[in-house]
Coordinates of C-alpha atoms in Angstrom, one line a residue:
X1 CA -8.5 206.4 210.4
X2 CA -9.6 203.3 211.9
X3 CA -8.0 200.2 210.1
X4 CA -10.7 197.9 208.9
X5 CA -10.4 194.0 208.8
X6 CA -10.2 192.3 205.3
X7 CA -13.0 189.3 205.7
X8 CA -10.9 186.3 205.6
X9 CA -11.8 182.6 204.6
X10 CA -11.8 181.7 208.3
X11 CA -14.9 184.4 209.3
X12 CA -16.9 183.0 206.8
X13 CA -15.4 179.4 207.4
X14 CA -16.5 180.2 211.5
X15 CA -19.8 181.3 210.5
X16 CA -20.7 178.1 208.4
X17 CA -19.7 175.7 211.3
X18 CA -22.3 177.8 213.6
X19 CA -25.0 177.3 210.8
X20 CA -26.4 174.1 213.1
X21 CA -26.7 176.5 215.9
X22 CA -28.8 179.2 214.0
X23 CA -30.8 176.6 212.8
X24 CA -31.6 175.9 216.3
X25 CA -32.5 179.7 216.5
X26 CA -30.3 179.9 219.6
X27 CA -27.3 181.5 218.4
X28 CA -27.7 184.4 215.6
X29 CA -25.7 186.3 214.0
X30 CA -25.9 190.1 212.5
X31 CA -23.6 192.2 210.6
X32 CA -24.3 196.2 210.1
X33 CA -22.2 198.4 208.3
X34 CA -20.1 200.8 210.5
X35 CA -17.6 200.8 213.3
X36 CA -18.0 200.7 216.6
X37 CA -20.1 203.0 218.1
X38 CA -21.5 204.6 215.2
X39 CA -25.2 204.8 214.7
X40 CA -25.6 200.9 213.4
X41 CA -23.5 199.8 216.2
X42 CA -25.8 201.4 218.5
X43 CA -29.0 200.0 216.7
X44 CA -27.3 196.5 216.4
X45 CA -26.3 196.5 220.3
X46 CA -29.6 197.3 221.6
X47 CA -31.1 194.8 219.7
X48 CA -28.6 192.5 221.0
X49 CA -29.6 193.9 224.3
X50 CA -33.5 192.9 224.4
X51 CA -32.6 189.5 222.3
X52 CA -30.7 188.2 225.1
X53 CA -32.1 190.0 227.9
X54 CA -35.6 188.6 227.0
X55 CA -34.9 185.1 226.1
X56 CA -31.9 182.6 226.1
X57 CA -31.1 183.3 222.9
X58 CA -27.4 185.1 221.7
X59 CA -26.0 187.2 218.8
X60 CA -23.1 187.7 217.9
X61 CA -22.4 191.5 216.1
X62 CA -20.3 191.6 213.3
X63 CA -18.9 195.3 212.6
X64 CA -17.6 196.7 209.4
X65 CA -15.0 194.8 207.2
X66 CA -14.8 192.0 209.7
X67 CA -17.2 189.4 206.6
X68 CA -16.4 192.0 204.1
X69 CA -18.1 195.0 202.5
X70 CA -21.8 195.8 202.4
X71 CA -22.6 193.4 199.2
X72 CA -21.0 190.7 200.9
X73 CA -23.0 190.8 204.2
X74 CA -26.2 190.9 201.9
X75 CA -25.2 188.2 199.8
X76 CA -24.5 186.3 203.1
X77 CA -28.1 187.2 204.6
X78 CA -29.7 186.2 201.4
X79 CA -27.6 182.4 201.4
X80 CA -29.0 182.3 205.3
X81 CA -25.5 182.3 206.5
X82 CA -26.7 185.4 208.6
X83 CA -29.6 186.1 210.2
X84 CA -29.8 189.7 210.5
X85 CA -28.6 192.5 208.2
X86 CA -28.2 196.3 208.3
X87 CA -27.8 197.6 205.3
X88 CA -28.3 201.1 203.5
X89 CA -30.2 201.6 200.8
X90 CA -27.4 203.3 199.0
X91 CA -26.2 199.4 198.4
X92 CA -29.8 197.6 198.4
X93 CA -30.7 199.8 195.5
X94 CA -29.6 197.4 192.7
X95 CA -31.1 194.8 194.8
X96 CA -34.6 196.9 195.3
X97 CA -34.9 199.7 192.8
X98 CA -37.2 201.6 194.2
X99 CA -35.0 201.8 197.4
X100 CA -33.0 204.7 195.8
X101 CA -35.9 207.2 196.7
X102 CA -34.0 208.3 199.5
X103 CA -31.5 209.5 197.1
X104 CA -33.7 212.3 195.2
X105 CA -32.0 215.4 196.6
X106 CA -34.2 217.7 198.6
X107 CA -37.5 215.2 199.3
X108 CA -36.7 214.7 202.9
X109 CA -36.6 217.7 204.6
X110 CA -33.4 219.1 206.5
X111 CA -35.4 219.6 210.2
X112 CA -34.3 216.5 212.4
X113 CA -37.8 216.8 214.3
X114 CA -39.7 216.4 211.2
X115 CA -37.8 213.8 209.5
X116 CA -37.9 211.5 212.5
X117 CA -41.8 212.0 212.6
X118 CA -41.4 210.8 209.0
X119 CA -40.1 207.6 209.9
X120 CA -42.6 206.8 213.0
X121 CA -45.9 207.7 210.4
X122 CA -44.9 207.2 207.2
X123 CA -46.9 204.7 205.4
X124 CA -44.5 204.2 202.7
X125 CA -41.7 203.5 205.4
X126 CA -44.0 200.8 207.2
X127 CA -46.0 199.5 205.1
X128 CA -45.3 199.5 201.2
X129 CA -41.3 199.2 201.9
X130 CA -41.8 195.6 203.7
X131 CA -43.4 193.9 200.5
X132 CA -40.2 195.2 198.1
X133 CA -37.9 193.9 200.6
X134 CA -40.0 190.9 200.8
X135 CA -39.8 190.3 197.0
X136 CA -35.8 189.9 197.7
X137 CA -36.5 187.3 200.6
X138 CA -35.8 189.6 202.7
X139 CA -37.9 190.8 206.0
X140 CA -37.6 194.1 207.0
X141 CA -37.5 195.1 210.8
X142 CA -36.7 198.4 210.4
X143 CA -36.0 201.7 208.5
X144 CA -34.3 204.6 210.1
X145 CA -32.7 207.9 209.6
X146 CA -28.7 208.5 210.7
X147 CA -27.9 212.1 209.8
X148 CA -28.1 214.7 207.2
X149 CA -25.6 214.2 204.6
X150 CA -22.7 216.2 204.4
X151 CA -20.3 216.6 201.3
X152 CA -16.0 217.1 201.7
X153 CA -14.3 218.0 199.6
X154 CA -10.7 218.9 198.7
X155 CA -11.5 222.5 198.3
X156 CA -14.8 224.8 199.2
X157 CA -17.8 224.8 197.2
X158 CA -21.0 226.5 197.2
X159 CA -22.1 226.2 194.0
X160 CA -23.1 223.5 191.4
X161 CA -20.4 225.4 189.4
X162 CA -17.8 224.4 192.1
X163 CA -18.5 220.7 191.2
X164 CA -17.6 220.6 188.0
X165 CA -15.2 217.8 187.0
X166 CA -14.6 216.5 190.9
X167 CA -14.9 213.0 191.2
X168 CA -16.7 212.3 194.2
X169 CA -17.6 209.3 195.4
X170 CA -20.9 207.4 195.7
X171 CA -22.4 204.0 197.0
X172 CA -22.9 201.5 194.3
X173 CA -26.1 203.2 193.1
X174 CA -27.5 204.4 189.8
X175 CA -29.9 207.4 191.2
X176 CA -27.3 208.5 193.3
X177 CA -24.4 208.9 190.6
X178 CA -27.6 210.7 188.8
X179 CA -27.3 213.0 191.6
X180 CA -23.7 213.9 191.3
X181 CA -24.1 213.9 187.3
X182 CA -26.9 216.8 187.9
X183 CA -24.9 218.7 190.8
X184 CA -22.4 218.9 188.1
X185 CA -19.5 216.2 189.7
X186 CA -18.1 213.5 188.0
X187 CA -19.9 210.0 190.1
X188 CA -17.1 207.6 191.0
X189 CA -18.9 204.8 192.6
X190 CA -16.1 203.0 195.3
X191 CA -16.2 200.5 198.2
X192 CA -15.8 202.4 201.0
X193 CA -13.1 200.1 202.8
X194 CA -11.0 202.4 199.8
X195 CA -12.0 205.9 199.8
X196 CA -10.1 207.2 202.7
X197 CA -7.0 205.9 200.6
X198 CA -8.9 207.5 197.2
X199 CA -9.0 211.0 198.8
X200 CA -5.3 210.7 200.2
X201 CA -3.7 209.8 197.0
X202 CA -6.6 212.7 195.0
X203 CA -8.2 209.8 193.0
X204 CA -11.0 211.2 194.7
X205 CA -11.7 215.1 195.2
X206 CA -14.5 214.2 197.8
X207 CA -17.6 212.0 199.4
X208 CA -20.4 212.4 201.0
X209 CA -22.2 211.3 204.4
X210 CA -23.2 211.8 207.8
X211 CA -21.0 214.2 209.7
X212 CA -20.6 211.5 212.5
X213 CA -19.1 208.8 210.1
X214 CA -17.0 211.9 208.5
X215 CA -15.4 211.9 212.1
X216 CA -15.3 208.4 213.2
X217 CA -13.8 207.4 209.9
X218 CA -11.4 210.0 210.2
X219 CA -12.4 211.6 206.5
X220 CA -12.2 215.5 207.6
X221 CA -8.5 214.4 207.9
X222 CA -7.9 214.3 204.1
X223 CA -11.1 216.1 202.8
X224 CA -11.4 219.0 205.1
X225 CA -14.0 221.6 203.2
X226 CA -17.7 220.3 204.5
X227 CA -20.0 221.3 202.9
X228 CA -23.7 221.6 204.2
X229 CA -26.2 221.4 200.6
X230 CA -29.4 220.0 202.5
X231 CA -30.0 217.4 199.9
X232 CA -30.8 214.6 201.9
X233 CA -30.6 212.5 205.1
X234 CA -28.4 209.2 204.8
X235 CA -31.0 205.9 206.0
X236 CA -30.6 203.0 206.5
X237 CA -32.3 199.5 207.1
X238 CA -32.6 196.7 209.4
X239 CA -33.8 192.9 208.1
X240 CA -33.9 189.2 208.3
X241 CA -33.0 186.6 206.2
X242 CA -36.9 186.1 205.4
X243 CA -36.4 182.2 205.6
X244 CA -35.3 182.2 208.9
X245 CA -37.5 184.8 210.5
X246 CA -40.9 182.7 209.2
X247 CA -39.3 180.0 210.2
X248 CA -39.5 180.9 214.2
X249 CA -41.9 180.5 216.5
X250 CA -44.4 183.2 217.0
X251 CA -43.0 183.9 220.0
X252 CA -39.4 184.5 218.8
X253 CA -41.1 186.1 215.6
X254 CA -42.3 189.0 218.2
X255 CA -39.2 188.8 220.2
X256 CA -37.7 190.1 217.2
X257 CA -39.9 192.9 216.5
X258 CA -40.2 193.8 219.9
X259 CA -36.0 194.2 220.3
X260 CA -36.3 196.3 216.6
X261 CA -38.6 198.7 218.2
X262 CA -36.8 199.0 221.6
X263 CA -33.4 199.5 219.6
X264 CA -35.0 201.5 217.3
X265 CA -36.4 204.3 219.9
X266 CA -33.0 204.2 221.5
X267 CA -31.6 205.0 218.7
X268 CA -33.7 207.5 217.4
X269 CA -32.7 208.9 221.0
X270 CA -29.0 208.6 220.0
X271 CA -28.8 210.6 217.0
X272 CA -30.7 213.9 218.2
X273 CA -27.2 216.1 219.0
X274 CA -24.9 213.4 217.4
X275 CA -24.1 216.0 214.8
X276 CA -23.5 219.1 216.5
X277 CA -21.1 217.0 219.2
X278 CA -19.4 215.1 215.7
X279 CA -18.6 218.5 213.9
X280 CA -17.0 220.0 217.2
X281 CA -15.0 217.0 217.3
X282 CA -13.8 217.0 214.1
X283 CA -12.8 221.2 214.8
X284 CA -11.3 220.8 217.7
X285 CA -9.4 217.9 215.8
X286 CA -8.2 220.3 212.5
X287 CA -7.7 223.7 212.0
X288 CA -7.6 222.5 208.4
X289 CA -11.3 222.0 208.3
X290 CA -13.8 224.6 206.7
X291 CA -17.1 224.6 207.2
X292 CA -20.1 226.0 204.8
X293 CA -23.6 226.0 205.2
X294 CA -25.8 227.3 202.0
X295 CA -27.8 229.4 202.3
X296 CA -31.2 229.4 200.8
X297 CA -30.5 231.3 197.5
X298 CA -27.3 228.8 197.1
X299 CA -29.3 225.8 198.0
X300 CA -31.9 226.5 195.1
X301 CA -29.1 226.5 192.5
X302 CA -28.7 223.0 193.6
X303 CA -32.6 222.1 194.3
X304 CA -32.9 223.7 190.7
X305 CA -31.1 220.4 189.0
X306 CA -33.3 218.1 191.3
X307 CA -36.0 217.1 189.4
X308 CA -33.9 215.3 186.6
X309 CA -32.7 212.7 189.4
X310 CA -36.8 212.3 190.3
X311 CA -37.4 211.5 186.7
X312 CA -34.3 209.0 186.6
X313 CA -35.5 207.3 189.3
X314 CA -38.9 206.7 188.2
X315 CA -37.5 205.8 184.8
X316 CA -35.6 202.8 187.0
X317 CA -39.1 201.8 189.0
X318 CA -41.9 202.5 186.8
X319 CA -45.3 202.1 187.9
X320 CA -44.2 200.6 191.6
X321 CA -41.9 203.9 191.6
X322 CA -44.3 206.4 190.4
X323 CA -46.8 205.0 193.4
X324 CA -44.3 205.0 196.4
X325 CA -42.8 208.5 195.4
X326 CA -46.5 210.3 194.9
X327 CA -47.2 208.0 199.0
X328 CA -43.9 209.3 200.0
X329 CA -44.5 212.7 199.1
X330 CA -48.0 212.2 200.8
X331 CA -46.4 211.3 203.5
X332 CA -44.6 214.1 203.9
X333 CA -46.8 216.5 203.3
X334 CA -48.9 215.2 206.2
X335 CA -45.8 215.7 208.7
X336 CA -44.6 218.9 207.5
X337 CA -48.2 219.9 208.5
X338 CA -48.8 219.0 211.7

């Protein structure tokens, strides 16, 4: 597994003497969630790409664990220390509520052609999501899928049966420990700079996410049954400190939305494939590793507990909840059938 860097006083101590610059809007700074390579990478680096290609403006990437874990680079956003932000809504959901409607199991379909189309039309994506984030001071660039999510585990499963009792981890989010809850696991909510350790030592029994951050983070090494439910796709989201994006000039303003929609069709172009080439990876790596794909009678047993994680969630949200899940499901709906 790759070793990930502790943030230290001297990061955050660098950062705060750069502040002047930023100010300036010459020299920004952006800090995503991942490793190198992986699917933020990718988004953050084209971004970085058209910013300096198309202007004499610089940023400066910050990858996982180098200012902390996901909470911390928020929290940093918010204070203005950074400028840009890519963070799931796995995290932002105790900061936005309503973000968590990516975590209802079985609302996004499992088709990668269809739930892409879902991001480019959706007007709940593009249009209602903006004004929560902008409640939080926050402006949001961008929302975008990263794979369907996988579960490991320390032995197979294939039923909600086969989840009893195993603690597996989540994010830091209420609507996805409802999820476990109703699968049947135990939730055990964990930063992620500790759950490779966690599954090692077995105060884990497994995790869940994309099958490319299963292999970059080296997670197939120590929880080697995958397990393929087709509950849901792991998203994510790009934004500004809000502050410092009205703060620009019109022309930087566009800038910036014109490098988030070149980095995001790159990387929309980036993840079609990134699974299948991530799984035989992570086979050719193991022999350990199983591999189990439900099929559609197993996948009801899970689909079956669904709907109390749909009412949870609009028990958290309310009336705000109950509007962007019936335009989400719209949404859907409308892609599914073209």
């Amino acid at each position: 597994m790759k070793a990930s860097k502790l943030i230290t006083t001297a990061s955050v101590g660098a950062l705060l003497l750069g502040m002047t610059a930023a100010a300036q809007a010459d020299n920004w700074r952006y800090a995503h969630e991942e490793y190198e390579g992986d699917v933020q990478d990718v988004f953050a680096y084209a971004f970085k790409e058209y910013i300096e290609e198309n202007s004499d403006h610089t940023l400066q990437v910050y990858r996982f664990g180098e200012l902390g874990e996901s909470d911390d680079i928020m929290e940093q956003t918010q204070n203005g220390i950074l400028q840009f932000v890519n963070q799931s809504p796995g995290f932002t959901g105790a900061l936005i509520p309503e973000a968590q409607i990516f975590f209802i199991p079985y609302l996004l379909p499992t088709d990668e052609e269809t739930v892409l189309t879902f991001f480019d039309e959706s007007k709940a994506i593009n249009e209602m999501f903006p004004e929560l984030y902008a409640e939080q001071g926050l402006e949001l660039l961008k929302m975008y899928p990263e794979g369907e999510m996988v579960i490991t585990t320390n032995e197979p499963i294939s039923s909600p049966e086969d989840m009893n009792n195993k603690k597996i981890r989540t994010m830091t989010n209420p609507l996805l420990s409802e999820t476990y809850d109703a699968f049947g696991a135990t939730p055990t909510p964990l930063p992620w700079g500790e759950v490779y350790g966690g599954l090692q030592t077995g105060i884990l029994d497994g995790q869940e996410n994309p099958i490319f951050w299963i292999e970059s983070g080296g997670l197939y090494e120590v929880s080697p049954h995958l397990t393929f439910t087709g509950h849901g796709w792991f998203t994510t989201a790009m934004m500004a400190n809000q502050d410092f994006y009205e703060g620009l000039s019109e022309e930087d303003q566009q800038l910036v939305q014109d490098a988030s929609n070149a980095a995001y069709d790159h990387t929309i172009e980036h993840i079609k494939g990134l699974a299948e080439e991530a799984l035989e990876k992570i086979q050719a790596a193991s022999d350990e590793v199983t591999v189990t794909r439900l099929d559609e009678e197993q996948i009801q047993a899970f689909r079956d507990r669904a709907p109390q994680v749909e009412e949870a969630f609009l028990e958290m949200t309310g009336e705000d909840g109950a509007e962007l899940l019936e335009q989400f499901k719209a949404d859907l709906e409308a892609v599914s059938n073209e």
